[in-house]
Coordinates of C-alpha atoms in Angstrom, one line a residue:
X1 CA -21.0 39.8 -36.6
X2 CA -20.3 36.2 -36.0
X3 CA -16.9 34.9 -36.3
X4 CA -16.3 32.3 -39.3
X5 CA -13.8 29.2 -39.3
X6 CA -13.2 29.3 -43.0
X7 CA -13.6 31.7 -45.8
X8 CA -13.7 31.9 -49.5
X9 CA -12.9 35.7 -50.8
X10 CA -13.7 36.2 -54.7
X11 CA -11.9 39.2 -55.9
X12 CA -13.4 40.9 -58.6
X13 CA -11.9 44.5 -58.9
X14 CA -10.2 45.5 -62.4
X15 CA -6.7 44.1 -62.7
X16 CA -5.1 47.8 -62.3
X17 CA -7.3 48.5 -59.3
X18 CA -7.5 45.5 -57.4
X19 CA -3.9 45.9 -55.9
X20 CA -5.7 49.4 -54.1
X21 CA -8.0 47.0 -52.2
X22 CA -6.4 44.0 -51.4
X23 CA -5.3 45.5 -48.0
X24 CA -8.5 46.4 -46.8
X25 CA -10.4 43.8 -48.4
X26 CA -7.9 41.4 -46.5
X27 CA -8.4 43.3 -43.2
X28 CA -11.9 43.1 -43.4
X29 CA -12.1 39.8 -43.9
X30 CA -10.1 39.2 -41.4
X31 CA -12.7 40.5 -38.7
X32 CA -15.0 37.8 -40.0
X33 CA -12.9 34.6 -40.9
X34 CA -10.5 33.4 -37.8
X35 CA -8.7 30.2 -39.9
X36 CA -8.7 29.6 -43.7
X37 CA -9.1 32.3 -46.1
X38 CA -9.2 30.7 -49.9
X39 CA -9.1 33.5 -52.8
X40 CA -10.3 33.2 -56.2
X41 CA -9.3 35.6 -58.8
X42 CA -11.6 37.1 -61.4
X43 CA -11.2 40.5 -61.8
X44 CA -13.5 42.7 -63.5
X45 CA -16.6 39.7 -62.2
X46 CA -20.0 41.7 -62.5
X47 CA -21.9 40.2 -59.7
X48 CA -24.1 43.0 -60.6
X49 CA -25.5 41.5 -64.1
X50 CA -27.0 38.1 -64.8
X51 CA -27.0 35.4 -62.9
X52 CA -26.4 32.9 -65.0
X53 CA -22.3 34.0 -64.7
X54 CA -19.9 30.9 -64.9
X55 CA -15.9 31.1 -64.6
X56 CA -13.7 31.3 -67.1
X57 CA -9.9 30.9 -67.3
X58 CA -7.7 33.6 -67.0
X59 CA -4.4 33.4 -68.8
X60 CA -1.2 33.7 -66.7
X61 CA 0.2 36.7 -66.8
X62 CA 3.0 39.2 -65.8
X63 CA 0.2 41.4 -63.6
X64 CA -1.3 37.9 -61.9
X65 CA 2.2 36.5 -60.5
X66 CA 2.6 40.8 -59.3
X67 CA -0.8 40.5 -57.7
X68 CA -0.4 37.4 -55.6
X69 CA 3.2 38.6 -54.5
X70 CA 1.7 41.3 -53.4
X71 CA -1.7 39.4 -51.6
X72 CA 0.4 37.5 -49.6
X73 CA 2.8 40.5 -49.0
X74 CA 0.1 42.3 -47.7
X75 CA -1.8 39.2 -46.2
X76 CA 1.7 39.1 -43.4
X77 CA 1.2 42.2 -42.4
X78 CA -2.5 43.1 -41.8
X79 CA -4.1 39.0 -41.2
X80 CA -1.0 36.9 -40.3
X81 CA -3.1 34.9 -37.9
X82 CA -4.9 33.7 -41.6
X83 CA -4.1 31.0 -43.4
X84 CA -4.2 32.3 -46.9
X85 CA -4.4 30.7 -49.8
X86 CA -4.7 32.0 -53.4
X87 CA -6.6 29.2 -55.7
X88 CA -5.1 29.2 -59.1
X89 CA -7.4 26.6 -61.0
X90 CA -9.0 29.3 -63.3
X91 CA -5.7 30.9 -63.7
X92 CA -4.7 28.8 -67.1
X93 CA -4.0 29.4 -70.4
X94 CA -7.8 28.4 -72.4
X95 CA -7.7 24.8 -73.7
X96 CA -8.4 24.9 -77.4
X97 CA -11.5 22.8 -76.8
X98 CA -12.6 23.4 -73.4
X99 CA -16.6 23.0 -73.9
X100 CA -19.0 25.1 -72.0
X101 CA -17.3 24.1 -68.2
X102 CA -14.4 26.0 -68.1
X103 CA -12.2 25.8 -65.9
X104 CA -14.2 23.8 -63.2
X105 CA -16.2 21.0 -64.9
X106 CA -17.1 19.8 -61.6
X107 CA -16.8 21.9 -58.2
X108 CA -13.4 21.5 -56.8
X109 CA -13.4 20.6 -53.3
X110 CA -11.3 22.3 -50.7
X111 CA -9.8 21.1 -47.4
X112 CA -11.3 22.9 -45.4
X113 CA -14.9 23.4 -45.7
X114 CA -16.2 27.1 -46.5
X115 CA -18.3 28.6 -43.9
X116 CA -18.8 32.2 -45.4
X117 CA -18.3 33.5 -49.0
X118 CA -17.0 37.3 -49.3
X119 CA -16.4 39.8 -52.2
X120 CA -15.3 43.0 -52.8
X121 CA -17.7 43.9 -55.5
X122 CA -18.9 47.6 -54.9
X123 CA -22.5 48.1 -54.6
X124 CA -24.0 50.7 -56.4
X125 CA -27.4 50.4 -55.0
X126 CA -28.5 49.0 -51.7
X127 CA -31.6 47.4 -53.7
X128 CA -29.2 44.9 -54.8
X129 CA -27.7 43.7 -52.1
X130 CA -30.0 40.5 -52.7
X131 CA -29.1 40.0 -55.9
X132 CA -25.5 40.6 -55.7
X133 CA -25.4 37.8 -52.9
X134 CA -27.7 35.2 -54.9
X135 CA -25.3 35.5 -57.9
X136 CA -22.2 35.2 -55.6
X137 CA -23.7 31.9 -54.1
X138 CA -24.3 30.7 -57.3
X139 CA -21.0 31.7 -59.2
X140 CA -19.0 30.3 -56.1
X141 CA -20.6 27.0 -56.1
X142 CA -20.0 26.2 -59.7
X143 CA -16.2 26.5 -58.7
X144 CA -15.7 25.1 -55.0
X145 CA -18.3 22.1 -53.4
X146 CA -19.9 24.5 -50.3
X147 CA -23.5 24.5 -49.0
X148 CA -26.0 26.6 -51.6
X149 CA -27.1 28.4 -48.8
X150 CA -23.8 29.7 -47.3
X151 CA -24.0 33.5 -46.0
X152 CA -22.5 35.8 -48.3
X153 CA -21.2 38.9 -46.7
X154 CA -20.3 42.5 -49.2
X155 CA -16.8 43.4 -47.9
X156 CA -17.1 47.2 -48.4
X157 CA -13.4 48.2 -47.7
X158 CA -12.8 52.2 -47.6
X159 CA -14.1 52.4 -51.1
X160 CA -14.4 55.9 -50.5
X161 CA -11.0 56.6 -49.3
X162 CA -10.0 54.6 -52.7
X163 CA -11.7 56.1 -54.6
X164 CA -9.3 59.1 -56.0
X165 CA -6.8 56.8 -55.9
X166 CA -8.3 54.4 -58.3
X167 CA -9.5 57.0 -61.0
X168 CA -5.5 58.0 -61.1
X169 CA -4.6 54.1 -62.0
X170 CA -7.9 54.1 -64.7
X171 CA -6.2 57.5 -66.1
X172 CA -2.9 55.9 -66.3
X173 CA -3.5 52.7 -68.1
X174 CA -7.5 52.8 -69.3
X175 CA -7.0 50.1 -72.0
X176 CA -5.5 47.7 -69.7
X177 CA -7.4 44.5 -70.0
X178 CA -7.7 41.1 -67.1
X179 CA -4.1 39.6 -67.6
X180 CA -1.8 42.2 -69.3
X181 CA 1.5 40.7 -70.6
X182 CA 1.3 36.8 -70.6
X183 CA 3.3 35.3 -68.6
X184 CA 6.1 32.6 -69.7
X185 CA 5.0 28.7 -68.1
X186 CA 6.4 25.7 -68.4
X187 CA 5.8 22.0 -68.4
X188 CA 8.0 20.8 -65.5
X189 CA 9.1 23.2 -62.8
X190 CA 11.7 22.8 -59.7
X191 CA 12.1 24.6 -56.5
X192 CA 14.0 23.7 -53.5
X193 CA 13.9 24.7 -49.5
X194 CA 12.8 23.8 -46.1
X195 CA 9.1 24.5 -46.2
X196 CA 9.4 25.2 -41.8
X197 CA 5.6 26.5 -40.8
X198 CA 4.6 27.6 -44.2
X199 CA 4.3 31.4 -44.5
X200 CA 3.4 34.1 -47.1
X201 CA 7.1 33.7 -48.5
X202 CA 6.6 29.8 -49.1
X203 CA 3.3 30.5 -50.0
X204 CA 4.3 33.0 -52.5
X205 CA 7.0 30.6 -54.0
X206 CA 4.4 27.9 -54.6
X207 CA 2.0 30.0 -56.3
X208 CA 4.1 31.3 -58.4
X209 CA 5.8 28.3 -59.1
X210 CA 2.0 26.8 -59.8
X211 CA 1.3 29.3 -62.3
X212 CA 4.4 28.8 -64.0
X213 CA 3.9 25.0 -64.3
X214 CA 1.3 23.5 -66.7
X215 CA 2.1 19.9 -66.0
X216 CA 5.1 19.0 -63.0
X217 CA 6.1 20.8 -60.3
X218 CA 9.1 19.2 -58.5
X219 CA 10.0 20.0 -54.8
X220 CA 12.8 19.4 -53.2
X221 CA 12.3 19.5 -49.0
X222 CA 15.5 19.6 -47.0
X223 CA 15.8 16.8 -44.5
X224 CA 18.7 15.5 -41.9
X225 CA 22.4 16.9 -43.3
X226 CA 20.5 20.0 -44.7
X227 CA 19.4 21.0 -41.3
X228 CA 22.8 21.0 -39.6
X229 CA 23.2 24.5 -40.2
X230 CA 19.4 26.1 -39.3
X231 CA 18.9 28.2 -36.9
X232 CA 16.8 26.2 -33.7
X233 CA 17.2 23.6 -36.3
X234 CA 15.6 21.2 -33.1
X235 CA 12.4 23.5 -33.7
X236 CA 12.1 22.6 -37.3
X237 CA 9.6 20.1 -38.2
X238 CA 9.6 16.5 -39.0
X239 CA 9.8 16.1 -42.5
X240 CA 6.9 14.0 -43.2
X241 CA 4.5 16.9 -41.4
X242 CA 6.3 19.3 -43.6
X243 CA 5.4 17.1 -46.9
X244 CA 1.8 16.8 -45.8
X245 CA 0.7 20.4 -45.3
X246 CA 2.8 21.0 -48.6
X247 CA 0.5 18.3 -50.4
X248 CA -2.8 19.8 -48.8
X249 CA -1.5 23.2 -49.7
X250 CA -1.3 22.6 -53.2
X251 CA -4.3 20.4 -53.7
X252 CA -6.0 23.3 -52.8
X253 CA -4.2 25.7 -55.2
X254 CA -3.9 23.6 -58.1
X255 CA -5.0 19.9 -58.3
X256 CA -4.4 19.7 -61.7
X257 CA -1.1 19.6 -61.3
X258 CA 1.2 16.6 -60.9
X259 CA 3.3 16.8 -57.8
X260 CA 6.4 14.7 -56.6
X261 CA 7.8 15.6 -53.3
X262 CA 11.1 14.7 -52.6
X263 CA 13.7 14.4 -49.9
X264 CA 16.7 17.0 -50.6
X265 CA 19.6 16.1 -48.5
X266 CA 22.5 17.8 -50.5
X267 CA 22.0 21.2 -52.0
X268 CA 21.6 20.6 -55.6
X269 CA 19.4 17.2 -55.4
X270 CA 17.7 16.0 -58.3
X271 CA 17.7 19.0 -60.3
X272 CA 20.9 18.0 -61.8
X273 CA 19.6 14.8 -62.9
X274 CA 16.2 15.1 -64.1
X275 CA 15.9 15.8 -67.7
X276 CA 12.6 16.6 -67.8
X277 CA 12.9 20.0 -66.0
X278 CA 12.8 23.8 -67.7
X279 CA 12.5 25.7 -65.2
X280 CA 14.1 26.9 -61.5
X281 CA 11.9 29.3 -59.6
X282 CA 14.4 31.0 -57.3
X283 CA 14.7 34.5 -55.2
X284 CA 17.6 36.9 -55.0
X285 CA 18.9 34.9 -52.1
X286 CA 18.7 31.9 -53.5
X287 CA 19.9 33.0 -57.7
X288 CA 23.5 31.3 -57.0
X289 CA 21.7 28.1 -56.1
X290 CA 19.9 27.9 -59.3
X291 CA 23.5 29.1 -61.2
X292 CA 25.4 26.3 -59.4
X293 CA 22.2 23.6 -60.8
X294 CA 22.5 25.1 -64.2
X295 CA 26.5 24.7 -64.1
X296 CA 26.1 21.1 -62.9
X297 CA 23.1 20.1 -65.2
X298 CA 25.5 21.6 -67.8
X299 CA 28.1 19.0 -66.6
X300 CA 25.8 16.3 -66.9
X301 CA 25.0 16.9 -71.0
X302 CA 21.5 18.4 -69.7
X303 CA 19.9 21.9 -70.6
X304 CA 20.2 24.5 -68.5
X305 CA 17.1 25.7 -66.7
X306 CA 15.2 28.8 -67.3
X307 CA 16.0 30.9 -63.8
X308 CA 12.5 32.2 -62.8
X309 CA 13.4 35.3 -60.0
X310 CA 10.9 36.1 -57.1
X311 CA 11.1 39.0 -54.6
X312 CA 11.4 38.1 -50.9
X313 CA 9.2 39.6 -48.5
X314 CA 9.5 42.1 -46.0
X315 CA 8.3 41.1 -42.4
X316 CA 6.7 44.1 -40.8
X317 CA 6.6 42.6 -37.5
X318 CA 10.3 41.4 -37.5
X319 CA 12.3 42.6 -34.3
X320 CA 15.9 43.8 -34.3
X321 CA 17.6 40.4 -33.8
X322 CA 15.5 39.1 -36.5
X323 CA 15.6 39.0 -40.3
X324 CA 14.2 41.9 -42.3
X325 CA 12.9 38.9 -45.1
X326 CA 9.7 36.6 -44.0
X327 CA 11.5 33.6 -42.8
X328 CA 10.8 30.3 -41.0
X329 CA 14.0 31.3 -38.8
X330 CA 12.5 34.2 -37.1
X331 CA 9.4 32.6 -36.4
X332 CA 11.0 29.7 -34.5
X333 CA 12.7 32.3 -32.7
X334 CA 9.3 33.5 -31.6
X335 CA 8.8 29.9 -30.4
X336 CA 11.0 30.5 -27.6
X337 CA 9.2 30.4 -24.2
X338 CA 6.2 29.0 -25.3
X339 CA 5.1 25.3 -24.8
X340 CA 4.8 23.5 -27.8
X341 CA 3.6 20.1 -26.5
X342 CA 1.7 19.4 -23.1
X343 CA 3.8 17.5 -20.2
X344 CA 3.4 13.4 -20.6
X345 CA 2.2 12.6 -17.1
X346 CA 4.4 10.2 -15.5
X347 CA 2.9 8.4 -12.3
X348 CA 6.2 6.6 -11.5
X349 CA 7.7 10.0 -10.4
X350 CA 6.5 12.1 -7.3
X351 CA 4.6 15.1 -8.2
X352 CA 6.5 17.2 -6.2
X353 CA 9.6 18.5 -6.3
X354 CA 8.5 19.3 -10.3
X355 CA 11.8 18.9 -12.1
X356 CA 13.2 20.2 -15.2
X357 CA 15.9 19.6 -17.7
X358 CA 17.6 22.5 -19.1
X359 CA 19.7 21.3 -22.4
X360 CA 21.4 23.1 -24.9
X361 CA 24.7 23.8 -27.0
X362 CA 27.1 26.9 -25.6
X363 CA 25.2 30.8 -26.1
X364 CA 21.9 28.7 -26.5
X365 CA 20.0 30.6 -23.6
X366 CA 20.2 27.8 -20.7
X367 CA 21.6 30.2 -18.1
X368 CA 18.6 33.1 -18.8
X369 CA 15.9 30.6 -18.6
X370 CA 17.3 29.2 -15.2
X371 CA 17.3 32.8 -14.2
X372 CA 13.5 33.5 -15.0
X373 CA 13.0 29.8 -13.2
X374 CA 14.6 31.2 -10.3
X375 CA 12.8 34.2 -10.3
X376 CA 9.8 31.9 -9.9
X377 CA 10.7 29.9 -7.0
X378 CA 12.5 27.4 -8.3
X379 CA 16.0 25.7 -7.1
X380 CA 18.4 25.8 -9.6
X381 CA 20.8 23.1 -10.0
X382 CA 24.2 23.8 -12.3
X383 CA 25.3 20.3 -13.1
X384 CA 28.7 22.3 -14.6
X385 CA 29.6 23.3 -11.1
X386 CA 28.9 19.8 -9.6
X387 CA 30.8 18.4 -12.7
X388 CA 34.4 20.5 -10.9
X389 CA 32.7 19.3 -7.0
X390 CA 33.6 15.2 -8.2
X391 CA 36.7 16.0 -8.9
X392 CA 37.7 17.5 -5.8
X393 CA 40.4 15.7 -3.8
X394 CA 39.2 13.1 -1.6
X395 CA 36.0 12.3 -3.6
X396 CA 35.7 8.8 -4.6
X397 CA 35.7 10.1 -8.3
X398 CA 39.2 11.7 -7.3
X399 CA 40.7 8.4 -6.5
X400 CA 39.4 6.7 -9.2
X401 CA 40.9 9.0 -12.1
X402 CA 44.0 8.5 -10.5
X403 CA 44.0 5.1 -10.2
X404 CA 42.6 5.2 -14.4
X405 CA 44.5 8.0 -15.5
X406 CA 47.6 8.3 -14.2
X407 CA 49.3 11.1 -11.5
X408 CA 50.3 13.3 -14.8
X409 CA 47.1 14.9 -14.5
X410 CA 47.5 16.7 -10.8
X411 CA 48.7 20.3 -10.4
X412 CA 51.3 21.0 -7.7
X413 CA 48.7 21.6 -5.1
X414 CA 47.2 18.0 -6.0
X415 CA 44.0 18.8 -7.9
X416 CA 43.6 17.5 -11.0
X417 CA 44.1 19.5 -14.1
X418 CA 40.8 19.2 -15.8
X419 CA 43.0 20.4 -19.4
X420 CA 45.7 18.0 -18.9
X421 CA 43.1 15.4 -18.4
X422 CA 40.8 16.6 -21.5
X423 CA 44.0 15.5 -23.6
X424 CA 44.1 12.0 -22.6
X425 CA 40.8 11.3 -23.7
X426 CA 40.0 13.5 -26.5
X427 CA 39.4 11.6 -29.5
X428 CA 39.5 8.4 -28.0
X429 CA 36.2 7.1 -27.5
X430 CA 37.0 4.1 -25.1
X431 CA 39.3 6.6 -22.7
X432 CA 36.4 9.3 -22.9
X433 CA 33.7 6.8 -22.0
X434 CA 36.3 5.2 -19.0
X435 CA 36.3 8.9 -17.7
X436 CA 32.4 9.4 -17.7
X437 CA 31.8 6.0 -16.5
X438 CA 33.1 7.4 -13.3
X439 CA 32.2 10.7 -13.4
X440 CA 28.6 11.0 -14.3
X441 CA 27.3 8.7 -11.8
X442 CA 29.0 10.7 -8.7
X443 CA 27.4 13.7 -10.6
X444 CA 23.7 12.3 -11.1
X445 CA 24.2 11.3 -7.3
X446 CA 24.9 15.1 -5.9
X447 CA 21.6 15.9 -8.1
X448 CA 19.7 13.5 -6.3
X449 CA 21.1 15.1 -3.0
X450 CA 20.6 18.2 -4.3
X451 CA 16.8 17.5 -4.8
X452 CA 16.2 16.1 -1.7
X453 CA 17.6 18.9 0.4
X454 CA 16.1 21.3 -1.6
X455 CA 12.7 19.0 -0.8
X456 CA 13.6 19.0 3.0
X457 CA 14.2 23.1 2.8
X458 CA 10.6 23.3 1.2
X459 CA 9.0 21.4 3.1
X460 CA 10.4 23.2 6.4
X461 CA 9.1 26.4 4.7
X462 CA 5.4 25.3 4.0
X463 CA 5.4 23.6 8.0
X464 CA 6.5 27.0 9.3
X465 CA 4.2 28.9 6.8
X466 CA 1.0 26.9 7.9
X467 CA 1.8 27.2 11.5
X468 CA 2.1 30.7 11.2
X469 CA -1.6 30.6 9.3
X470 CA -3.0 28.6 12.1
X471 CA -1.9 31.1 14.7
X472 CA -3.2 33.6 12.7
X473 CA -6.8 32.0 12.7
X474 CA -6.7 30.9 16.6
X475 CA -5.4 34.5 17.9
X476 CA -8.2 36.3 19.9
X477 CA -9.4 39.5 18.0
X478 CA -7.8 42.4 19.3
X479 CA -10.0 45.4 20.6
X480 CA -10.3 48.2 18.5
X481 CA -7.8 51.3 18.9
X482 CA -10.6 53.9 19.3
X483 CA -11.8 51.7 22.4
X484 CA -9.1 51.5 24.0
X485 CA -8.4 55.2 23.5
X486 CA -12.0 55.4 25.4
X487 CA -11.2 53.6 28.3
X488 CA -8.1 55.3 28.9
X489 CA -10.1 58.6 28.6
X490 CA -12.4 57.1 31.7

């Protein structure tokens, strides 16, 4: 079957069934969908019965926030290539006067455009399979804008295999209706973090921060003195990409709801301040955050905020140097060795040698990458061991630190004592700068030698290797063994 860029999945298994199936419903619609995969809850949806169904609203509750924890949960492990979204715009409390509409008086659009509609409705009888997709095309389109016509595909995922499995929930809570225990929301929610390559954790953390908030949700993004600490903080990034895929993220999830993005550039950020706030949504790791707000707010002659606990979730894929949590750290650790933007051409520079720049703080992986350069062909140049070649008596540089810095810095042998001449300029800007004013152009001139012999070397390689081709082609063909062998028989 034909691979699909985007994919709207409605769910419509019982409430104490549906976690059974989300793992195989997700990995089959994963073989179909290679992008976007929007969710819409409704469980117990008989696609089955008329066709005149419409959607209805679904009050928060306990068993909803536990069912999309565990979506995305399972979503990372089985379709992390899928960008999944849960769509919360039914999920909400029943206005007291909400007219024959529901939820959706007019379709909502998405931001990316479906392509397929799935469900995990089980078909009883093969005769329906028309049906069940009509009604699905119909229901669907009276909640998202998509084409009428859209296939609709019957995700059938190991119902068998579920089956037992499913009669023992039924048996242990039969009366359990859509929704369970309601959930607590709020008017105005807060949460706080970094937001780096959304994943099912951030995901997770918005949704439920979504369903807890009936009217603002406040988020605070780290930006410049909360990075300092990342890890790969240069891979984070920018803050104003990070902002917009939030924005498009939750316009999809819940575009009722007022959003105000904001920068957060020390840890406790507005949420100390703004009175209008009731709730914190925060995770094990991040509870003493949410206690040092409340303490603050506290200080301030404001309420203390409700704190709203979520559970992290466990990467299945993480290695042993990584974090056992989802986190954005590990997968910019995963980054490493790949290219993340193309090469700029630059016609002022000769294509050949090809040069590179290896950068990087101490224990940052500069020496191993020169090593797998190596490996490659490539000339390395250690601009640390040129840096002790400028000061070697009789350089020009030599001289000149003398004549700057004084005799004090020499050893008894006569070289210059690189520690004895750290001291003289370390934390004084003008004496540091005096010190690489001389060094760093004698060093940037033993690179450029550097190159050029390693140019020369080369290009006295690729001579000898094309002669050595040429004689090759212009060699008469020897006879062959068992002819010679002949003659010498005669």
């Amino acid at each position: 079957m034909s691979m699909f860029s985007t994919g709207i999945l409605v769910l419509t298994s019982p409430i104490h069934t549906l976690p059974l199936r989300i793992t195989s419903a997700l990995s089959s619609a994963a073989q179909l969908v290679e992008r976007t995969l929007y969710v819409h809850l409704h469980p117990g949806l008989n696609l089955g019965g008329s066709s005149q169904l419409r959607p209805v609203f679904i009050p928060p509750a306990v068993d909803i926030s536990t069912l999309i924890t565990r979506l995305y949960s399972n979503a990372s492990d089985v379709c992390a290539h899928l960008d999944v979204r849960v769509l919360l715009t039914n999920i909400h409390t029943p206005p007291a006067a909400c007219g024959a509409s529901g939820p959706f008086p007019t379709p909502q659009y998405l931001t990316h455009s479906p392509d397929v509609l799935l469900t995990d409705f089980p078909l009883q009888d093969p005769a329906q399979s028309s049906q069940v997709t009509q009604c699905l095309q119909r229901y669907t389109g009276r909640c998202y804008v998509c084409s009428p016509d859209l296939p609709s595909v019957l995700l059938h995922p190991q119902m068998e295999e579920l089956q037992e499995e499913e009669e023992e929930a039924r048996l242990k809570e039969p009366e359990e209706k859509v929704g369970g225990k309601p959930l607590e929301t709020y008017t105005d929610v807060v949460v706080g973090g970094t937001f780096d390559r959304l994943h099912g954790a951030h995901k997770t953390l918005l949704n439920i921060s979504c369903l807890l908030a009936t009217r603002r949700f406040l988020i605070g993004v780290c930006d410049q003195g909360m990075l300092k600490k990342k890890v790969l903080k240069e891979l984070i990034e920018p803050y104003a990409l990070r902002v917009q895929r939030l924005q498009e993220f939750l316009r999809d999830v819940k575009p009722s709801l007022q959003v105000e993005i904001v920068p957060l550039d020390d840890p406790l950020g507005v949420s100390v301040v703004d009175r209008l706030l009731q709730c914190i949504v925060v995770s094990e790791e991040t509870r003493k955050g949410g206690e040092a707000v409340n303490k603050k707010r506290i200080e301030n002659g404001l309420p203390a905020l409700v704190l709203h606990e979520i559970q992290l979730l466990k990467d299945a894929h993480h290695s042993e140097t990584e974090e056992e949590k989802i986190s954005s750290s590990s997968l910019r650790s995963r980054l490493l060795g790949t290219l993340l933007t193309p090469p700029k051409a630059k016609p002022h520079l000769p294509l050949h040698p090809y040069i590179i720049g290896l950068t990087g703080g101490s224990g940052s992986g500069k020496s191993s990458v020169a090593k797998q350069l190596e490996s490659l062909g490539a000339v390395r140049i250690d601009c640390d061991k040129l840096g002790h070649q400028v000061y070697e008596a009789g350089t020009g540089a030599y001289r000149r630190v003398l004549e700057e810095f004084g005799s004090d810095v020499l050893d008894e042998d006569k070289s210059i004592n690189r520690r004895a001449l750290g001291r003289k300029v370390f934390g004084k800007q003008e004496r540091l700068k005096a010190l690489t004013d001389i060094v760093w152009p004698e060093i940037a001139l033993l690179v450029k030698n550097t190159i050029s012999q390693a140019r020369e070397e080369v290009s006295i390689k690729d001579n000898r290797a094309r002669r050595r081709d040429r004689g090759r082609c212009q060699a008469p063909p020897k006879e062959p063994k068992v002819q010679q062998r002949a003659d010498r028989t005669r």
